[in-house]
PDB file of C-alpha atoms in Angstrom:
ATOM      1  CA  MET A  26    -113.545 -94.534 -20.828  1.00 53.00           C
ATOM      2  CA  LYS A  27    -111.989 -94.297 -24.236  1.00 57.00           C
ATOM      3  CA  PRO A  28    -111.593 -97.584 -26.090  1.00 57.00           C
ATOM      4  CA  ALA A  29    -108.102 -98.816 -26.367  1.00 58.00           C
ATOM      5  CA  ARG A  30    -106.615 -97.952 -29.760  1.00 58.00           C
ATOM      6  CA  SER A  31    -105.785-101.110 -31.878  1.00 56.00           C
ATOM      7  CA  ILE A  32    -102.007-101.505 -32.421  1.00 58.00           C
ATOM      8  CA  GLU A  33    -102.677-104.003 -35.294  1.00 63.00           C
ATOM      9  CA  PRO A  34    -101.622-102.749 -38.602  1.00 63.00           C
ATOM     10  CA  PRO A  35    -104.429-102.390 -41.235  1.00 67.00           C
ATOM     11  CA  VAL A  36    -105.202-105.754 -43.038  1.00 73.00           C
ATOM     12  CA  ASP A  37    -103.342-104.464 -46.168  1.00 88.00           C
ATOM     13  CA  ALA A  38    -100.213-103.739 -44.328  1.00 92.00           C
ATOM     14  CA  ILE A  39     -97.375-105.516 -42.516  1.00 93.00           C
ATOM     15  CA  SER A  40     -95.351-103.978 -39.649  1.00 94.00           C
ATOM     16  CA  PHE A  41     -91.614-104.623 -39.434  1.00 94.00           C
ATOM     17  CA  LEU A  42     -89.089-104.136 -36.789  1.00 93.00           C
ATOM     18  CA  VAL A  43     -86.304-102.316 -38.748  1.00 92.00           C
ATOM     19  CA  VAL A  44     -82.591-102.174 -37.957  1.00 85.00           C
ATOM     20  CA  ALA A  45     -80.883 -99.137 -39.271  1.00 78.00           C
ATOM     21  CA  GLY A  46     -77.189 -99.095 -38.486  1.00 63.00           C
ATOM     22  CA  ASP A  47     -74.625 -96.670 -39.728  1.00 52.00           C
ATOM     23  CA  ARG A  48     -73.834 -98.952 -42.814  1.00 55.00           C
ATOM     24  CA  ALA A  49     -75.717 -98.825 -45.921  1.00 61.00           C
ATOM     25  CA  CYS A  50     -77.790-101.935 -45.209  1.00 73.00           C
ATOM     26  CA  ARG A  51     -81.257-101.489 -43.553  1.00 84.00           C
ATOM     27  CA  TRP A  52     -83.089-104.625 -42.817  1.00 88.00           C
ATOM     28  CA  GLY A  53     -86.355-105.524 -41.048  1.00 92.00           C
ATOM     29  CA  VAL A  54     -88.193-108.547 -39.855  1.00 92.00           C
ATOM     30  CA  ASP A  55     -92.026-109.075 -39.785  1.00 93.00           C
ATOM     31  CA  ILE A  56     -93.117-108.057 -36.368  1.00 93.00           C
ATOM     32  CA  THR A  57     -95.166-111.112 -35.879  1.00 93.00           C
ATOM     33  CA  HIS A  58     -92.008-113.116 -35.560  1.00 92.00           C
ATOM     34  CA  VAL A  59     -90.545-110.955 -32.945  1.00 92.00           C
ATOM     35  CA  GLU A  60     -91.206-112.182 -29.506  1.00 89.00           C
ATOM     36  CA  THR A  61     -89.154-109.667 -27.516  1.00 87.00           C
ATOM     37  CA  VAL A  62     -86.127-107.239 -27.720  1.00 86.00           C
ATOM     38  CA  ILE A  63     -83.708-107.672 -24.802  1.00 80.00           C
ATOM     39  CA  GLU A  64     -80.903-105.279 -23.989  1.00 77.00           C
ATOM     40  CA  GLY A  65     -77.672-107.410 -23.959  1.00 62.00           C
ATOM     41  CA  ALA A  66     -79.263-110.642 -23.348  1.00 52.00           C
ATOM     42  CA  THR A  67     -77.184-113.656 -24.184  1.00 50.00           C
ATOM     43  CA  ALA A  68     -79.332-116.389 -22.410  1.00 43.00           C
ATOM     44  CA  PHE A  69     -80.507-118.269 -25.574  1.00 46.00           C
ATOM     45  CA  ARG A  70     -79.117-119.159 -28.953  1.00 49.00           C
ATOM     46  CA  VAL A  71     -77.969-116.053 -30.962  1.00 53.00           C
ATOM     47  CA  VAL A  72     -77.877-116.207 -34.557  1.00 55.00           C
ATOM     48  CA  ASP A  73     -74.541-115.098 -35.992  1.00 52.00           C
ATOM     49  CA  VAL A  74     -76.066-112.694 -38.608  1.00 54.00           C
ATOM     50  CA  GLU A  75     -72.573-111.796 -40.032  1.00 52.00           C
ATOM     51  CA  ARG A  76     -72.386-115.401 -41.153  1.00 55.00           C
ATOM     52  CA  LEU A  77     -75.475-114.633 -43.051  1.00 56.00           C
ATOM     53  CA  GLY A  78     -73.906-111.472 -44.433  1.00 54.00           C
ATOM     54  CA  VAL A  79     -76.058-109.097 -42.292  1.00 55.00           C
ATOM     55  CA  PRO A  80     -73.916-106.108 -41.243  1.00 53.00           C
ATOM     56  CA  THR A  81     -74.096-105.655 -37.544  1.00 52.00           C
ATOM     57  CA  ASP A  82     -71.712-102.565 -37.248  1.00 49.00           C
ATOM     58  CA  ALA A  83     -69.427-104.934 -35.230  1.00 48.00           C
ATOM     59  CA  GLY A  84     -66.828-102.973 -33.320  1.00 49.00           C
ATOM     60  CA  ASP A  85     -68.854 -99.735 -33.351  1.00 48.00           C
ATOM     61  CA  ASP A  86     -69.735 -98.384 -29.907  1.00 50.00           C
ATOM     62  CA  VAL A  87     -73.352 -99.213 -30.181  1.00 51.00           C
ATOM     63  CA  PRO A  88     -75.188-101.162 -27.633  1.00 55.00           C
ATOM     64  CA  VAL A  89     -76.033-104.689 -28.469  1.00 69.00           C
ATOM     65  CA  ARG A  90     -79.715-105.797 -28.311  1.00 77.00           C
ATOM     66  CA  VAL A  91     -80.944-109.107 -29.088  1.00 77.00           C
ATOM     67  CA  VAL A  92     -84.091-109.511 -31.019  1.00 84.00           C
ATOM     68  CA  GLN A  93     -85.805-112.801 -30.218  1.00 83.00           C
ATOM     69  CA  LEU A  94     -87.414-114.449 -33.196  1.00 86.00           C
ATOM     70  CA  ARG A  95     -90.075-117.177 -33.253  1.00 86.00           C
ATOM     71  CA  ALA A  96     -91.478-119.168 -36.155  1.00 85.00           C
ATOM     72  CA  ASP A  97     -93.063-122.604 -36.275  1.00 83.00           C
ATOM     73  CA  GLY A  98     -92.159-123.243 -32.637  1.00 83.00           C
ATOM     74  CA  GLN A  99     -88.598-122.522 -33.099  1.00 83.00           C
ATOM     75  CA  ARG A 100     -86.801-119.576 -31.217  1.00 82.00           C
ATOM     76  CA  ALA A 101     -83.509-117.784 -31.849  1.00 79.00           C
ATOM     77  CA  GLY A 102     -82.118-114.392 -31.131  1.00 79.00           C
ATOM     78  CA  VAL A 103     -80.488-111.993 -33.479  1.00 79.00           C
ATOM     79  CA  ALA A 104     -77.827-109.746 -31.991  1.00 75.00           C
ATOM     80  CA  VAL A 105     -78.200-106.272 -33.542  1.00 77.00           C
ATOM     81  CA  ARG A 106     -76.678-102.923 -33.206  1.00 70.00           C
ATOM     82  CA  GLY A 107     -78.070 -99.899 -34.629  1.00 71.00           C
ATOM     83  CA  ARG A 108     -81.370 -98.096 -34.225  1.00 78.00           C
ATOM     84  CA  LEU A 109     -84.637-100.096 -33.879  1.00 86.00           C
ATOM     85  CA  THR A 110     -87.737 -98.760 -35.309  1.00 89.00           C
ATOM     86  CA  VAL A 111     -91.140-100.007 -36.369  1.00 92.00           C
ATOM     87  CA  ALA A 112     -92.114 -99.401 -39.908  1.00 93.00           C
ATOM     88  CA  THR A 113     -95.514-100.314 -41.455  1.00 93.00           C
ATOM     89  CA  VAL A 114     -95.739-100.828 -45.177  1.00 93.00           C
ATOM     90  CA  ARG A 115     -98.527-101.745 -47.516  1.00 93.00           C
ATOM     91  CA  ARG A 116     -98.402-105.397 -48.725  1.00 93.00           C
ATOM     92  CA  THR A 117     -98.063-103.960 -52.243  1.00 92.00           C
ATOM     93  CA  ASP A 118     -94.817-102.521 -51.258  1.00 94.00           C
ATOM     94  CA  VAL A 119     -93.384-105.776 -50.146  1.00 95.00           C
ATOM     95  CA  HIS A 120     -91.562-107.515 -52.978  1.00 94.00           C
ATOM     96  CA  ALA A 121     -89.353-110.541 -53.353  1.00 93.00           C
ATOM     97  CA  LEU A 122     -85.822-109.979 -54.247  1.00 93.00           C
ATOM     98  CA  PRO A 123     -85.144-110.008 -57.983  1.00 93.00           C
ATOM     99  CA  ALA A 124     -84.592-113.511 -59.330  1.00 91.00           C
ATOM    100  CA  LEU A 125     -81.308-112.406 -61.095  1.00 90.00           C
ATOM    101  CA  VAL A 126     -79.891-111.357 -57.665  1.00 91.00           C
ATOM    102  CA  VAL A 127     -81.248-114.453 -55.759  1.00 88.00           C
ATOM    103  CA  ALA A 128     -79.754-116.861 -58.372  1.00 86.00           C
ATOM    104  CA  THR A 129     -76.215-115.551 -57.827  1.00 83.00           C
ATOM    105  CA  MET A 130     -76.329-115.048 -54.038  1.00 80.00           C
ATOM    106  CA  ARG A 131     -73.604-116.978 -52.159  1.00 72.00           C
ATOM    107  CA  HIS A 132     -75.973-117.051 -49.131  1.00 70.00           C
ATOM    108  CA  GLY A 133     -79.288-115.916 -48.563  1.00 71.00           C
ATOM    109  CA  ALA A 134     -80.250-113.860 -45.304  1.00 78.00           C
ATOM    110  CA  PHE A 135     -83.000-111.893 -46.949  1.00 86.00           C
ATOM    111  CA  SER A 136     -86.136-113.037 -48.746  1.00 87.00           C
ATOM    112  CA  GLY A 137     -87.518-109.685 -49.980  1.00 93.00           C
ATOM    113  CA  VAL A 138     -87.571-105.883 -49.812  1.00 94.00           C
ATOM    114  CA  ALA A 139     -89.852-103.133 -48.739  1.00 95.00           C
ATOM    115  CA  LEU A 140     -90.210-100.044 -51.083  1.00 94.00           C
ATOM    116  CA  ALA A 141     -91.258 -96.619 -50.033  1.00 89.00           C
ATOM    117  CA  ASP A 142     -91.431 -93.414 -51.917  1.00 85.00           C
ATOM    118  CA  ASP A 143     -89.833 -95.056 -55.037  1.00 83.00           C
ATOM    119  CA  ASP A 144     -86.857 -96.038 -52.992  1.00 88.00           C
ATOM    120  CA  ILE A 145     -85.595 -99.177 -51.185  1.00 88.00           C
ATOM    121  CA  ALA A 146     -86.789 -98.799 -47.651  1.00 89.00           C
ATOM    122  CA  PHE A 147     -85.251-102.022 -46.246  1.00 92.00           C
ATOM    123  CA  LEU A 148     -84.407-105.610 -46.914  1.00 92.00           C
ATOM    124  CA  ILE A 149     -86.636-108.276 -45.235  1.00 93.00           C
ATOM    125  CA  LEU A 150     -84.886-110.862 -43.084  1.00 89.00           C
ATOM    126  CA  ASP A 151     -85.586-114.537 -44.105  1.00 88.00           C
ATOM    127  CA  VAL A 152     -86.819-115.718 -40.644  1.00 87.00           C
ATOM    128  CA  GLU A 153     -86.684-119.389 -41.680  1.00 84.00           C
ATOM    129  CA  ALA A 154     -82.955-118.993 -42.827  1.00 79.00           C
ATOM    130  CA  ALA A 155     -82.196-117.261 -39.589  1.00 78.00           C
ATOM    131  CA  LEU A 156     -83.625-119.872 -37.522  1.00 78.00           C
ATOM    132  CA  GLN A 157     -81.919-122.657 -39.492  1.00 77.00           C
ATOM    133  CA  GLU A 158     -78.609-120.721 -38.943  1.00 69.00           C
ATOM    134  CA  ALA A 159     -79.384-120.944 -35.141  1.00 64.00           C
ATOM    135  CA  ALA A 160     -80.365-124.603 -35.246  1.00 66.00           C
TER     136      ALA A 160
ATOM    137  CA  MET B  28     -84.423 -96.250 -94.303  1.00 44.00           C
ATOM    138  CA  ASP B  29     -85.765 -98.492 -91.648  1.00 48.00           C
ATOM    139  CA  ALA B  30     -82.985 -99.677 -89.418  1.00 46.00           C
ATOM    140  CA  GLN B  31     -84.300-103.376 -89.526  1.00 48.00           C
ATOM    141  CA  VAL B  32     -84.296-103.386 -93.215  1.00 48.00           C
ATOM    142  CA  SER B  33     -80.854-101.955 -93.870  1.00 59.00           C
ATOM    143  CA  GLY B  34     -79.163-103.954 -91.163  1.00 75.00           C
ATOM    144  CA  ALA B  35     -78.202-100.844 -89.322  1.00 85.00           C
ATOM    145  CA  ARG B  36     -78.462-101.019 -85.502  1.00 87.00           C
ATOM    146  CA  PRO B  37     -79.087 -98.362 -82.742  1.00 94.00           C
ATOM    147  CA  ILE B  38     -76.304 -98.093 -80.241  1.00 95.00           C
ATOM    148  CA  LEU B  39     -75.971 -96.054 -77.181  1.00 96.00           C
ATOM    149  CA  PRO B  40     -72.651 -94.675 -76.226  1.00 96.00           C
ATOM    150  CA  LEU B  41     -71.784 -94.646 -72.507  1.00 95.00           C
ATOM    151  CA  GLN B  42     -68.913 -93.373 -70.404  1.00 93.00           C
ATOM    152  CA  LEU B  43     -67.460 -95.331 -67.389  1.00 90.00           C
ATOM    153  CA  GLY B  44     -64.597 -93.232 -65.926  1.00 86.00           C
ATOM    154  CA  GLU B  45     -62.144 -92.909 -68.699  1.00 85.00           C
ATOM    155  CA  ILE B  46     -63.745 -95.653 -70.993  1.00 88.00           C
ATOM    156  CA  TRP B  47     -66.277 -95.124 -73.590  1.00 92.00           C
ATOM    157  CA  ILE B  48     -68.236 -98.247 -74.564  1.00 94.00           C
ATOM    158  CA  ALA B  49     -71.453 -98.648 -76.809  1.00 95.00           C
ATOM    159  CA  ILE B  50     -74.312-101.041 -76.065  1.00 96.00           C
ATOM    160  CA  ASP B  51     -77.241-102.189 -78.069  1.00 95.00           C
ATOM    161  CA  ALA B  52     -79.740 -99.257 -77.477  1.00 96.00           C
ATOM    162  CA  GLY B  53     -82.710-101.733 -78.050  1.00 95.00           C
ATOM    163  CA  ILE B  54     -82.383-103.122 -74.549  1.00 97.00           C
ATOM    164  CA  VAL B  55     -82.664 -99.837 -72.871  1.00 97.00           C
ATOM    165  CA  LEU B  56     -86.035 -99.102 -71.130  1.00 97.00           C
ATOM    166  CA  GLU B  57     -85.142 -95.790 -69.587  1.00 97.00           C
ATOM    167  CA  LEU B  58     -82.174 -93.486 -68.827  1.00 96.00           C
ATOM    168  CA  LEU B  59     -82.346 -91.788 -65.418  1.00 96.00           C
ATOM    169  CA  GLY B  60     -80.178 -89.566 -63.392  1.00 95.00           C
ATOM    170  CA  ALA B  61     -78.583 -90.646 -60.017  1.00 92.00           C
ATOM    171  CA  LYS B  62     -80.550 -93.324 -58.220  1.00 91.00           C
ATOM    172  CA  THR B  63     -79.905 -94.566 -54.693  1.00 89.00           C
ATOM    173  CA  TRP B  64     -79.419 -98.426 -54.457  1.00 91.00           C
ATOM    174  CA  MET B  65     -78.884-100.778 -51.749  1.00 89.00           C
ATOM    175  CA  ARG B  66     -76.273-103.495 -51.474  1.00 87.00           C
ATOM    176  CA  VAL B  67     -77.617-107.026 -50.646  1.00 88.00           C
ATOM    177  CA  PRO B  68     -75.423-108.849 -48.274  1.00 83.00           C
ATOM    178  CA  GLY B  69     -74.136-112.219 -49.923  1.00 82.00           C
ATOM    179  CA  ALA B  70     -74.953-111.101 -53.426  1.00 87.00           C
ATOM    180  CA  SER B  71     -72.392-111.540 -56.237  1.00 88.00           C
ATOM    181  CA  PRO B  72     -69.989-108.763 -57.038  1.00 88.00           C
ATOM    182  CA  GLN B  73     -71.463-108.568 -60.547  1.00 91.00           C
ATOM    183  CA  LEU B  74     -75.113-108.218 -59.176  1.00 92.00           C
ATOM    184  CA  PRO B  75     -74.446-106.522 -55.813  1.00 90.00           C
ATOM    185  CA  GLY B  76     -77.727-104.969 -55.047  1.00 91.00           C
ATOM    186  CA  ILE B  77     -81.091-103.603 -55.959  1.00 94.00           C
ATOM    187  CA  LEU B  78     -82.748-100.415 -56.741  1.00 94.00           C
ATOM    188  CA  SER B  79     -86.495 -99.430 -56.910  1.00 95.00           C
ATOM    189  CA  TRP B  80     -87.857 -98.577 -60.419  1.00 95.00           C
ATOM    190  CA  ARG B  81     -91.502 -98.154 -61.174  1.00 94.00           C
ATOM    191  CA  SER B  82     -92.556 -99.515 -57.775  1.00 92.00           C
ATOM    192  CA  ARG B  83     -90.608-102.846 -58.067  1.00 93.00           C
ATOM    193  CA  ALA B  84     -87.157-104.029 -56.979  1.00 95.00           C
ATOM    194  CA  ILE B  85     -84.641-104.778 -59.869  1.00 96.00           C
ATOM    195  CA  ALA B  86     -81.225-105.956 -59.954  1.00 96.00           C
ATOM    196  CA  VAL B  87     -78.101-103.596 -60.039  1.00 95.00           C
ATOM    197  CA  LEU B  88     -75.445-104.877 -62.581  1.00 94.00           C
ATOM    198  CA  ASP B  89     -71.929-103.530 -61.798  1.00 92.00           C
ATOM    199  CA  LEU B  90     -70.565-103.076 -65.392  1.00 91.00           C
ATOM    200  CA  ARG B  91     -67.114-101.999 -64.014  1.00 89.00           C
ATOM    201  CA  GLU B  92     -66.727-105.122 -62.038  1.00 88.00           C
ATOM    202  CA  THR B  93     -67.939-107.344 -64.949  1.00 89.00           C
ATOM    203  CA  LEU B  94     -65.731-105.635 -67.446  1.00 87.00           C
ATOM    204  CA  ALA B  95     -62.841-105.532 -65.046  1.00 84.00           C
ATOM    205  CA  LEU B  96     -62.391-101.818 -65.589  1.00 80.00           C
ATOM    206  CA  GLY B  97     -61.511-101.124 -62.018  1.00 69.00           C
ATOM    207  CA  GLY B  98     -61.411 -97.621 -60.519  1.00 60.00           C
ATOM    208  CA  THR B  99     -63.677 -96.156 -58.137  1.00 59.00           C
ATOM    209  CA  PRO B 100     -67.193 -95.234 -59.622  1.00 61.00           C
ATOM    210  CA  THR B 101     -68.440 -91.666 -58.666  1.00 60.00           C
ATOM    211  CA  ASN B 102     -70.953 -92.047 -55.828  1.00 69.00           C
ATOM    212  CA  PRO B 103     -73.697 -91.539 -56.436  1.00 72.00           C
ATOM    213  CA  PRO B 104     -73.297 -92.497 -60.014  1.00 81.00           C
ATOM    214  CA  PRO B 105     -74.839 -89.525 -62.113  1.00 91.00           C
ATOM    215  CA  ARG B 106     -76.797 -91.833 -64.698  1.00 95.00           C
ATOM    216  CA  THR B 107     -78.685 -94.849 -64.383  1.00 96.00           C
ATOM    217  CA  VAL B 108     -79.408 -97.117 -67.278  1.00 97.00           C
ATOM    218  CA  VAL B 109     -82.458 -99.395 -66.953  1.00 98.00           C
ATOM    219  CA  ALA B 110     -82.551-102.185 -69.382  1.00 97.00           C
ATOM    220  CA  GLN B 111     -84.167-105.498 -70.055  1.00 97.00           C
ATOM    221  CA  VAL B 112     -82.999-108.835 -71.467  1.00 95.00           C
ATOM    222  CA  ASP B 113     -85.571-111.376 -72.000  1.00 92.00           C
ATOM    223  CA  ASP B 114     -87.688-111.188 -68.692  1.00 91.00           C
ATOM    224  CA  CYS B 115     -84.800-109.773 -66.626  1.00 93.00           C
ATOM    225  CA  THR B 116     -84.889-106.120 -65.873  1.00 96.00           C
ATOM    226  CA  PHE B 117     -81.938-104.626 -64.265  1.00 97.00           C
ATOM    227  CA  ALA B 118     -80.067-101.278 -64.013  1.00 97.00           C
ATOM    228  CA  PHE B 119     -76.476-100.252 -64.069  1.00 95.00           C
ATOM    229  CA  PHE B 120     -74.644 -97.022 -63.473  1.00 95.00           C
ATOM    230  CA  VAL B 121     -72.563 -94.847 -65.920  1.00 94.00           C
ATOM    231  CA  ASP B 122     -70.999 -91.550 -65.832  1.00 93.00           C
ATOM    232  CA  VAL B 123     -72.220 -90.130 -69.077  1.00 94.00           C
ATOM    233  CA  ALA B 124     -74.961 -91.348 -71.543  1.00 95.00           C
ATOM    234  CA  ARG B 125     -74.964 -89.832 -75.075  1.00 94.00           C
ATOM    235  CA  GLU B 126     -77.880 -89.922 -77.497  1.00 93.00           C
ATOM    236  CA  ALA B 127     -78.608 -93.214 -79.264  1.00 94.00           C
ATOM    237  CA  ARG B 128     -77.147 -93.548 -82.746  1.00 93.00           C
ATOM    238  CA  VAL B 129     -77.890 -95.694 -85.652  1.00 94.00           C
ATOM    239  CA  VAL B 130     -74.698 -97.206 -87.116  1.00 92.00           C
ATOM    240  CA  ASP B 131     -74.396 -99.334 -90.195  1.00 91.00           C
ATOM    241  CA  PRO B 132     -72.692-102.745 -90.107  1.00 88.00           C
ATOM    242  CA  GLU B 133     -69.931-101.522 -92.359  1.00 89.00           C
ATOM    243  CA  GLN B 134     -68.863 -99.250 -89.268  1.00 89.00           C
ATOM    244  CA  LEU B 135     -68.305-102.176 -87.152  1.00 90.00           C
ATOM    245  CA  ARG B 136     -65.031-104.050 -87.106  1.00 91.00           C
ATOM    246  CA  ALA B 137     -63.559-106.813 -85.000  1.00 90.00           C
ATOM    247  CA  PRO B 138     -62.276-105.567 -81.582  1.00 88.00           C
ATOM    248  CA  HIS B 139     -58.544-104.564 -81.483  1.00 84.00           C
ATOM    249  CA  VAL B 140     -58.065-101.539 -79.282  1.00 79.00           C
ATOM    250  CA  VAL B 141     -60.295-102.969 -76.400  1.00 76.00           C
ATOM    251  CA  THR B 142     -60.970-106.870 -76.105  1.00 77.00           C
ATOM    252  CA  GLY B 143     -62.807-108.859 -73.590  1.00 81.00           C
ATOM    253  CA  ARG B 144     -65.199-111.512 -73.065  1.00 85.00           C
ATOM    254  CA  PHE B 145     -68.222-109.411 -73.767  1.00 92.00           C
ATOM    255  CA  VAL B 146     -66.801-107.199 -76.406  1.00 93.00           C
ATOM    256  CA  THR B 147     -68.169-108.059 -79.906  1.00 93.00           C
ATOM    257  CA  HIS B 148     -66.985-105.460 -82.223  1.00 92.00           C
ATOM    258  CA  GLU B 149     -65.490-101.993 -81.895  1.00 93.00           C
ATOM    259  CA  LEU B 150     -66.692 -98.737 -83.634  1.00 92.00           C
ATOM    260  CA  ALA B 151     -64.975 -95.352 -84.287  1.00 91.00           C
ATOM    261  CA  LEU B 152     -67.513 -92.667 -83.330  1.00 89.00           C
ATOM    262  CA  ASP B 153     -66.919 -88.955 -82.596  1.00 86.00           C
ATOM    263  CA  GLY B 154     -63.091 -89.528 -82.754  1.00 88.00           C
ATOM    264  CA  ARG B 155     -63.223 -92.355 -80.165  1.00 89.00           C
ATOM    265  CA  VAL B 156     -62.759 -95.940 -80.606  1.00 90.00           C
ATOM    266  CA  MET B 157     -65.597 -97.664 -78.654  1.00 92.00           C
ATOM    267  CA  PRO B 158     -65.945-101.450 -77.771  1.00 93.00           C
ATOM    268  CA  ILE B 159     -69.385-102.682 -78.458  1.00 94.00           C
ATOM    269  CA  VAL B 160     -70.363-104.531 -75.287  1.00 95.00           C
ATOM    270  CA  ASP B 161     -73.097-107.358 -75.476  1.00 95.00           C
ATOM    271  CA  VAL B 162     -74.926-106.739 -72.272  1.00 95.00           C
ATOM    272  CA  ALA B 163     -77.355-109.499 -73.086  1.00 95.00           C
ATOM    273  CA  ALA B 164     -74.459-112.079 -73.136  1.00 94.00           C
ATOM    274  CA  MET B 165     -73.110-110.443 -69.831  1.00 93.00           C
ATOM    275  CA  ILE B 166     -76.522-110.984 -68.148  1.00 93.00           C
ATOM    276  CA  ALA B 167     -76.617-114.540 -69.443  1.00 92.00           C
ATOM    277  CA  ALA B 168     -73.148-115.332 -67.996  1.00 91.00           C
ATOM    278  CA  VAL B 169     -73.585-113.643 -64.652  1.00 88.00           C
ATOM    279  CA  SER B 170     -77.023-115.276 -64.044  1.00 84.00           C
ATOM    280  CA  ARG B 171     -75.163-118.554 -64.076  1.00 79.00           C
ATOM    281  CA  GLY B 172     -73.126-117.299 -61.127  1.00 66.00           C
ATOM    282  CA  PRO B 173     -70.078-115.154 -60.701  1.00 61.00           C
ATOM    283  CA  VAL B 174     -68.011-114.775 -63.724  1.00 60.00           C
ATOM    284  CA  GLU B 175     -64.287-114.321 -64.142  1.00 59.00           C
ATOM    285  CA  SER B 176     -63.521-110.562 -64.692  1.00 54.00           C
ATOM    286  CA  ALA B 177     -63.800-110.087 -68.455  1.00 53.00           C
TER     287      ALA B 177
END
């Protein structure tokens, strides 16, 4: 019998669940905070990510999914539209948002950014901010 | 003669739509072609997003918004200027960037044709009157929060 292949990312890498809608904003969440993805579920608290400024392609004819997040014993769902993919990036490609941008933000749904091929790959959702929004 | 000794200063002429401006060339780190950038939801209109430069994320400064120039920028903007003020590295987009020029203080005069919060002087260059925009003051102002359009 072949040994099962590990699905763990390399130690120097982090996997993200990435939401890529039709709008310019792509964002991802550290997959260790993702409990499950449910098609159309509404049975638990859902974060209003638009209040956090996250584009959700609202009104577009795209199915809604709920990504259930967990951190420090708290749980909340984030309703998303758009394609979901998994991206694994090196830790060295994960950066905080520039202090200049953070200092002037009206609200902060994102804590960082992942780079790839000298380009912005996606923004990284601040899970704590999302859970606080749901609380 | 050395620019520092003579009091001469290097400036970089830039075009934004129909407007020409000049900035202190000493803050410019690199001039690039078109660069893709990403809006950050919740960011201020003056610093609306980020782009990748030398394997790091830097802020995007919207010069049009901050200078209240209006108009729709070309998308993607054809030239990207990467600059640094103190420890802040940032980028902004222009339509055209000319070669840097060294100008004497006698060529600078008080702004009349174009005035604004961040315009320190104006300069006649190549048959055009260009406001000299103090980008360092602009960064200091926007870093304190959204500013009134200049």
